[in-house]
Amino acid sequence: AQKVTQAQTEISVVEKEDVTLDCVYETRDTTYYLFWYKQPPSGELVFLIRRNSFDEQNEISGRYSWNFQKSTSSFNFTITASQVVDSAVYFCALIGSNYKLTFGKGTLLTVNP
Amino acid sequence: DAGVTQSPTHLIKTRGQQVTLRCSPKSGHDTVSWYQQALGQGPQFIFQYYEEEERQRGNFPDRFSGHQFPNYSSELNVNALLLGDSALYLCASSLDLGPPHNEQFFGPGTRLTVL
């Protein structure tokens, strides 16, 4: 069975602070993908990143960066110099040998001006 | 190139009624998955359709059924609606490359309210 845990239910920061969203996963599959999605109040899921289980290189995209560590089954997401527009619910997700995406419960990030 | 589209955007029903939600996949995609997202929760997998058949199903009762048409579009039907069925219903399409390589693209969702 697959499981994704986002232990942080809510995080509140002040603009320009750095913030890290944690994601821990469980799977017996050796080949899998990990994802991060952003969900603004409108409800649409916005794709942020997909990472293959064989690629542990960290990735940076602008103010966003991701740290993938298979040894600890973690795939954490950091926003540098947060902005009010970053306020949203963020979901970590996993897909393995079956066809379904397994999502965590999400972390509500509020960035205050 | 149109992405995944869903209709309607919002829907209000009463308990016991039946509802049909619709999804058109992204151009070139042949697989449609449906997810239910209750308030404050992550999306939960309902089922996936491929070649007009249900290929995999999550932990949802038989009141939830679906269909896929030859043009790959899909419908989600929910019978005997309960208050707990109120949720955002998300459709995702993908091109079948075998798991886990099927990259799913999500539509904007249909928000269902059951009164």
Short mmCIF file of C-alpha atoms in Angstrom, two decimals, chain A residues 7-95:
data_model
loop_
_atom_site.label_atom_id
_atom_site.label_comp_id
_atom_site.label_asym_id
_atom_site.label_seq_id
_atom_site.Cartn_x
_atom_site.Cartn_y
_atom_site.Cartn_z
CA ALA A 7 2.58 16.36 8.89
CA GLN A 8 2.19 20.13 8.68
CA THR A 9 -1.49 20.96 8.45
CA GLU A 10 -1.03 24.72 8.39
CA ILE A 11 1.95 27.06 8.13
CA SER A 12 1.87 30.83 8.46
CA VAL A 13 4.83 33.01 7.50
CA VAL A 14 5.56 36.64 6.82
CA GLU A 15 6.41 37.70 3.30
CA LYS A 16 10.07 37.17 2.30
CA GLU A 17 10.57 34.37 4.81
CA ASP A 18 11.75 30.98 3.53
CA VAL A 19 9.40 28.08 4.19
CA THR A 20 9.79 24.30 3.83
CA LEU A 21 6.89 21.93 3.36
CA ASP A 22 7.54 18.36 4.45
CA CYS A 23 6.48 15.19 2.68
CA VAL A 24 7.18 11.62 3.77
CA TYR A 25 6.04 8.67 1.70
CA GLU A 26 5.72 4.90 1.91
CA THR A 27 5.78 2.49 -1.00
CA ARG A 28 7.07 -1.00 -1.76
CA ASP A 29 7.60 -0.13 -5.40
CA THR A 30 11.12 0.45 -6.68
CA THR A 31 9.92 2.61 -9.55
CA TYR A 32 7.64 5.46 -8.68
CA TYR A 33 7.11 9.17 -9.19
CA LEU A 34 6.64 11.91 -6.64
CA PHE A 35 4.75 15.11 -7.27
CA TRP A 36 3.97 18.46 -5.74
CA TYR A 37 0.79 20.35 -6.62
CA LYS A 38 -0.46 23.79 -5.61
CA GLN A 39 -4.19 24.35 -5.09
CA PRO A 40 -5.28 27.99 -4.85
CA PRO A 41 -8.75 28.89 -3.55
CA SER A 42 -10.17 28.44 -7.06
CA GLY A 43 -9.67 24.70 -6.57
CA GLU A 44 -7.68 23.80 -9.67
CA LEU A 45 -4.61 21.64 -9.05
CA VAL A 46 -1.51 23.31 -10.43
CA PHE A 47 1.33 20.93 -11.24
CA LEU A 48 4.70 22.01 -9.81
CA ILE A 49 7.10 19.10 -10.21
CA ARG A 50 7.40 15.39 -11.00
CA ARG A 51 10.41 13.43 -9.78
CA ASN A 52 11.42 9.89 -10.77
CA SER A 53 12.49 7.56 -7.97
CA PHE A 54 15.82 6.98 -9.63
CA ASP A 55 16.70 10.65 -9.79
CA GLU A 56 17.72 11.98 -6.41
CA GLN A 57 19.16 15.21 -7.69
CA ASN A 58 17.74 18.25 -6.01
CA GLU A 59 15.94 20.66 -8.29
CA ILE A 60 15.60 24.41 -8.27
CA SER A 61 13.10 26.43 -10.26
CA GLY A 62 13.17 30.11 -9.47
CA ARG A 63 12.15 30.52 -5.82
CA TYR A 64 11.13 26.86 -5.58
CA SER A 65 13.42 23.99 -4.70
CA TRP A 66 12.89 20.33 -3.93
CA ASN A 67 14.96 17.94 -1.83
CA PHE A 68 14.45 14.24 -2.55
CA GLN A 69 16.05 11.75 -0.14
CA LYS A 70 15.26 8.07 -0.68
CA SER A 71 17.11 7.13 2.50
CA THR A 72 14.49 8.92 4.58
CA SER A 73 11.61 8.57 2.07
CA SER A 74 11.18 12.31 1.99
CA PHE A 75 10.48 14.82 -0.76
CA ASN A 76 10.48 18.27 0.78
CA PHE A 77 9.59 21.52 -0.93
CA THR A 78 11.13 24.88 -0.08
CA ILE A 79 9.90 28.30 -1.14
CA THR A 80 12.55 30.99 -0.84
CA ALA A 81 11.55 34.59 -0.16
CA SER A 82 7.85 33.73 0.04
CA GLN A 83 5.25 36.03 -1.48
CA VAL A 84 1.56 36.56 -0.76
CA VAL A 85 0.75 34.86 -4.08
CA ASP A 86 2.29 31.66 -2.71
CA SER A 87 -0.65 31.32 -0.30
CA ALA A 88 -2.43 28.07 -1.19
CA VAL A 89 -2.80 24.45 -0.19
CA TYR A 90 0.14 22.33 -1.31
CA PHE A 91 -0.16 18.61 -1.93
CA CYS A 92 2.52 15.97 -2.20
CA ALA A 93 1.56 12.85 -4.19
CA LEU A 94 2.95 9.48 -5.25
CA ILE A 95 2.24 7.08 -8.10
#
